[in-house]
Structure formats: structure tokens, C-alpha cells
PDB file of C-alpha atoms in Angstrom:
ATOM      1  CA  MET A 201      59.703   8.412  14.614  1.00 56.00           C
ATOM      2  CA  PRO A 202      61.184  11.485  12.866  1.00 71.00           C
ATOM      3  CA  THR A 203      63.748  10.975  10.132  1.00 80.00           C
ATOM      4  CA  VAL A 204      67.365  11.979  10.699  1.00 89.00           C
ATOM      5  CA  ILE A 205      69.756  11.622   7.760  1.00 91.00           C
ATOM      6  CA  ARG A 206      73.503  11.313   8.292  1.00 93.00           C
ATOM      7  CA  LYS A 207      76.093  12.638   5.831  1.00 94.00           C
ATOM      8  CA  GLY A 208      79.590  12.230   7.284  1.00 93.00           C
ATOM      9  CA  THR A 209      79.564  13.809  10.740  1.00 92.00           C
ATOM     10  CA  THR A 210      76.564  16.032   9.933  1.00 96.00           C
ATOM     11  CA  TYR A 211      72.982  15.024  10.655  1.00 96.00           C
ATOM     12  CA  PHE A 212      69.880  16.532   9.027  1.00 96.00           C
ATOM     13  CA  ALA A 213      66.373  16.383  10.486  1.00 95.00           C
ATOM     14  CA  GLY A 214      63.316  16.045   8.271  1.00 89.00           C
ATOM     15  CA  LYS A 215      61.352  19.263   7.682  1.00 83.00           C
ATOM     16  CA  GLY A 216      58.601  19.880  10.236  1.00 81.00           C
ATOM     17  CA  SER A 217      59.613  16.958  12.478  1.00 91.00           C
ATOM     18  CA  TYR A 218      58.516  16.547  16.099  1.00 93.00           C
ATOM     19  CA  PHE A 219      60.962  14.869  18.479  1.00 95.00           C
ATOM     20  CA  GLU A 220      59.502  13.493  21.725  1.00 93.00           C
ATOM     21  CA  GLY A 221      61.919  12.972  24.614  1.00 91.00           C
ATOM     22  CA  ASN A 222      65.595  13.847  24.692  1.00 95.00           C
ATOM     23  CA  VAL A 223      67.754  13.938  21.538  1.00 95.00           C
ATOM     24  CA  ARG A 224      71.527  13.397  21.388  1.00 96.00           C
ATOM     25  CA  ILE A 225      73.533  13.939  18.194  1.00 96.00           C
ATOM     26  CA  ASP A 226      77.248  13.077  18.045  1.00 96.00           C
ATOM     27  CA  GLY A 227      78.305  15.554  15.363  1.00 97.00           C
ATOM     28  CA  ASP A 228      76.780  18.622  13.696  1.00 98.00           C
ATOM     29  CA  PHE A 229      72.981  18.925  13.476  1.00 98.00           C
ATOM     30  CA  VAL A 230      71.094  20.938  10.842  1.00 97.00           C
ATOM     31  CA  VAL A 231      67.449  21.440  11.772  1.00 97.00           C
ATOM     32  CA  PRO A 232      65.015  22.760   9.137  1.00 95.00           C
ATOM     33  CA  PRO A 233      62.234  25.300   9.826  1.00 95.00           C
ATOM     34  CA  HIS A 234      59.229  24.362  11.968  1.00 95.00           C
ATOM     35  CA  THR A 235      60.929  21.472  13.806  1.00 95.00           C
ATOM     36  CA  HIS A 236      60.031  20.890  17.456  1.00 96.00           C
ATOM     37  CA  PHE A 237      61.808  19.125  20.330  1.00 96.00           C
ATOM     38  CA  TRP A 238      59.795  18.203  23.436  1.00 96.00           C
ATOM     39  CA  GLY A 239      62.853  17.309  25.535  1.00 96.00           C
ATOM     40  CA  ARG A 240      66.522  18.175  25.847  1.00 97.00           C
ATOM     41  CA  LEU A 241      68.753  18.654  22.803  1.00 97.00           C
ATOM     42  CA  ASN A 242      72.417  17.652  23.124  1.00 98.00           C
ATOM     43  CA  VAL A 243      74.672  18.196  20.081  1.00 98.00           C
ATOM     44  CA  THR A 244      78.418  17.573  20.352  1.00 97.00           C
ATOM     45  CA  GLY A 245      79.158  19.738  17.290  1.00 98.00           C
ATOM     46  CA  THR A 246      77.415  22.750  15.763  1.00 98.00           C
ATOM     47  CA  LEU A 247      73.649  23.140  16.038  1.00 98.00           C
ATOM     48  CA  GLU A 248      71.803  25.088  13.329  1.00 98.00           C
ATOM     49  CA  LEU A 249      68.211  25.457  14.565  1.00 97.00           C
ATOM     50  CA  GLY A 250      65.931  26.470  11.686  1.00 96.00           C
ATOM     51  CA  PRO A 251      63.476  29.396  11.804  1.00 97.00           C
ATOM     52  CA  ARG A 252      60.314  28.999  13.894  1.00 96.00           C
ATOM     53  CA  SER A 253      61.583  25.822  15.563  1.00 96.00           C
ATOM     54  CA  SER A 254      61.283  25.181  19.288  1.00 97.00           C
ATOM     55  CA  VAL A 255      62.999  23.319  22.117  1.00 97.00           C
ATOM     56  CA  ALA A 256      60.960  22.636  25.265  1.00 97.00           C
ATOM     57  CA  LEU A 257      63.922  22.123  27.602  1.00 97.00           C
ATOM     58  CA  ASP A 258      67.640  22.949  27.450  1.00 97.00           C
ATOM     59  CA  ILE A 259      70.256  22.822  24.688  1.00 98.00           C
ATOM     60  CA  ALA A 260      73.869  21.670  25.187  1.00 98.00           C
ATOM     61  CA  CYS A 261      76.144  22.063  22.156  1.00 98.00           C
ATOM     62  CA  GLY A 262      79.590  22.795  20.787  1.00 98.00           C
ATOM     63  CA  SER A 263      78.284  25.965  19.111  1.00 98.00           C
ATOM     64  CA  ALA A 264      74.888  27.174  17.912  1.00 98.00           C
ATOM     65  CA  VAL A 265      72.999  29.297  15.423  1.00 98.00           C
ATOM     66  CA  ILE A 266      69.429  29.814  16.652  1.00 98.00           C
ATOM     67  CA  GLY A 267      67.144  30.736  13.757  1.00 97.00           C
ATOM     68  CA  SER A 268      64.732  33.645  13.582  1.00 98.00           C
ATOM     69  CA  GLN A 269      61.532  33.371  15.601  1.00 98.00           C
ATOM     70  CA  CYS A 270      62.716  30.221  17.423  1.00 98.00           C
ATOM     71  CA  ARG A 271      61.689  29.508  21.004  1.00 98.00           C
ATOM     72  CA  VAL A 272      64.038  27.833  23.482  1.00 98.00           C
ATOM     73  CA  LYS A 273      62.354  27.439  26.877  1.00 97.00           C
ATOM     74  CA  GLY A 274      65.468  26.214  28.705  1.00 97.00           C
ATOM     75  CA  PRO A 275      69.063  27.452  28.867  1.00 98.00           C
ATOM     76  CA  ILE A 276      71.530  27.169  25.991  1.00 98.00           C
ATOM     77  CA  VAL A 277      74.951  25.963  27.179  1.00 98.00           C
ATOM     78  CA  SER A 278      77.612  26.090  24.469  1.00 98.00           C
ATOM     79  CA  GLN A 279      81.337  25.390  24.541  1.00 98.00           C
ATOM     80  CA  GLY A 280      81.847  27.806  21.639  1.00 98.00           C
ATOM     81  CA  ASP A 281      80.018  30.636  19.868  1.00 98.00           C
ATOM     82  CA  VAL A 282      76.269  31.293  19.883  1.00 98.00           C
ATOM     83  CA  VAL A 283      74.345  33.396  17.351  1.00 98.00           C
ATOM     84  CA  ILE A 284      70.694  34.195  18.063  1.00 98.00           C
ATOM     85  CA  LEU A 285      68.825  35.531  15.042  1.00 98.00           C
ATOM     86  CA  ASP A 286      66.005  38.076  14.811  1.00 97.00           C
ATOM     87  CA  HIS A 287      62.909  37.787  17.019  1.00 98.00           C
ATOM     88  CA  ALA A 288      63.939  34.554  18.756  1.00 98.00           C
ATOM     89  CA  VAL A 289      62.950  33.946  22.391  1.00 98.00           C
ATOM     90  CA  VAL A 290      65.585  32.207  24.548  1.00 98.00           C
ATOM     91  CA  HIS A 291      65.587  31.507  28.296  1.00 98.00           C
ATOM     92  CA  THR A 292      69.327  32.086  28.986  1.00 98.00           C
ATOM     93  CA  VAL A 293      72.704  31.645  27.245  1.00 98.00           C
ATOM     94  CA  GLN A 294      76.017  30.456  28.661  1.00 98.00           C
ATOM     95  CA  ALA A 295      78.741  30.344  26.000  1.00 98.00           C
ATOM     96  CA  GLY A 296      82.462  29.674  26.116  1.00 98.00           C
ATOM     97  CA  GLY A 297      82.932  31.801  22.987  1.00 97.00           C
ATOM     98  CA  ARG A 298      81.408  34.854  21.352  1.00 98.00           C
ATOM     99  CA  VAL A 299      77.666  35.627  21.521  1.00 98.00           C
ATOM    100  CA  ILE A 300      75.867  37.596  18.784  1.00 98.00           C
ATOM    101  CA  LEU A 301      72.366  38.879  19.523  1.00 98.00           C
ATOM    102  CA  ARG A 302      70.274  40.106  16.577  1.00 97.00           C
ATOM    103  CA  PRO A 303      67.397  42.643  16.643  1.00 97.00           C
ATOM    104  CA  GLY A 304      64.103  41.917  18.336  1.00 97.00           C
ATOM    105  CA  ILE A 305      65.194  38.946  20.431  1.00 98.00           C
ATOM    106  CA  THR A 306      64.095  38.302  23.977  1.00 98.00           C
ATOM    107  CA  VAL A 307      66.687  36.578  26.165  1.00 98.00           C
ATOM    108  CA  GLY A 308      67.342  36.175  29.878  1.00 97.00           C
ATOM    109  CA  ASP A 309      70.868  36.430  31.250  1.00 98.00           C
ATOM    110  CA  VAL A 310      73.752  35.964  28.802  1.00 98.00           C
ATOM    111  CA  THR A 311      77.218  34.887  29.950  1.00 98.00           C
ATOM    112  CA  SER A 312      80.063  34.742  27.433  1.00 98.00           C
ATOM    113  CA  GLY A 313      83.696  33.683  27.732  1.00 96.00           C
ATOM    114  CA  ASP A 314      84.435  36.182  24.937  1.00 97.00           C
ATOM    115  CA  GLU A 315      82.643  39.258  23.602  1.00 97.00           C
ATOM    116  CA  ILE A 316      78.920  39.922  23.313  1.00 98.00           C
ATOM    117  CA  VAL A 317      77.753  41.740  20.161  1.00 97.00           C
ATOM    118  CA  VAL A 318      74.267  43.284  20.201  1.00 97.00           C
ATOM    119  CA  HIS A 319      72.702  44.347  16.890  1.00 96.00           C
ATOM    120  CA  GLY A 320      69.768  46.724  17.330  1.00 94.00           C
ATOM    121  CA  LYS A 321      67.173  46.686  20.091  1.00 96.00           C
ATOM    122  CA  ILE A 322      66.766  43.569  22.246  1.00 97.00           C
ATOM    123  CA  LYS A 323      65.132  42.627  25.545  1.00 97.00           C
ATOM    124  CA  SER A 324      67.547  40.910  27.900  1.00 97.00           C
ATOM    125  CA  GLY A 325      68.597  40.192  31.439  1.00 97.00           C
ATOM    126  CA  ASN A 326      72.223  40.684  32.512  1.00 97.00           C
ATOM    127  CA  LEU A 327      74.897  40.584  29.787  1.00 97.00           C
ATOM    128  CA  ILE A 328      78.248  39.356  31.112  1.00 97.00           C
ATOM    129  CA  GLY A 329      81.305  38.926  28.870  1.00 96.00           C
ATOM    130  CA  LYS A 330      84.904  40.010  28.342  1.00 96.00           C
ATOM    131  CA  SER A 331      83.728  42.910  26.146  1.00 96.00           C
ATOM    132  CA  MET A 332      80.526  44.312  24.673  1.00 95.00           C
ATOM    133  CA  LYS A 333      79.683  45.907  21.324  1.00 95.00           C
ATOM    134  CA  VAL A 334      76.355  47.526  20.565  1.00 94.00           C
ATOM    135  CA  LEU A 335      75.668  48.165  16.879  1.00 93.00           C
ATOM    136  CA  GLY A 336      72.676  50.058  15.484  1.00 82.00           C
ATOM    137  CA  ASP A 337      69.774  51.596  17.404  1.00 65.00           C
TER     138      ASP A 337
END
């Protein structure tokens, strides 16, 4: 069983952990690099998914920062903002807040209740939001 440490309302996973099945965290969840989830990930607060981590199914969260070179094979559904960092691969994103997409990512359709900001070149499906900003090449 992987180690999860609680400090207040924030939970921290052990580095390089593997989680089998579905995971639910009532609070914020900080995930270090190279951590893998073989089921669904449900976080009521903010999810910080460390670089080169993966989620085999979907993510439901309050808000999310998806680290560089992460792989999320299912949809991300967030009540708030979502930031996807460089070279991550994500199935789809549905966010109630702002979505920031960094260079080199691959993502399916993105739906935002606020603006979508694209930094640099990305590969994506449809981008649907209240407004769109494209920065860089």
C-alpha cells in the first residue's frame, strides 16, 4: 500500500508510488514525480500531479496542475482552473475556470467556463471557452 501523508487539509503521496484501484482525497493532493494511478483519481481540492506521473482513467478535482510529461488517459473534469505543463498528454479537459496549455502538449477537446490560454505550439481537438489567448509561436 502506498504511503500518503496528511498535513492539515493537504495530502502528500510518497515518491514513485503506484496506486491500484480508485483513489479519493478529501482536500488538496500533492503528487511527486513518477507516481502512477491505475484507476480513477478524485480530489476535492487542488491536485498537483508531478512530472512524468500517469493516471489510467479519469480525474475529478477542484482545480489541477498537471506536471510536464504526464499522461492522463481519461478526461479531466475540474470545478476550477486547470494548468497543463509542457509535453503532457491528456485525453480531454472540462474546466469551470481558466485553462492554461503549455508548449508541446497533446490534448483532445478542451471546454472552459472561462478563458483558454495557449502558450506555444500544441496538438489539440476543439478549444471551447469564453475567450482565447495564443501566446508565442
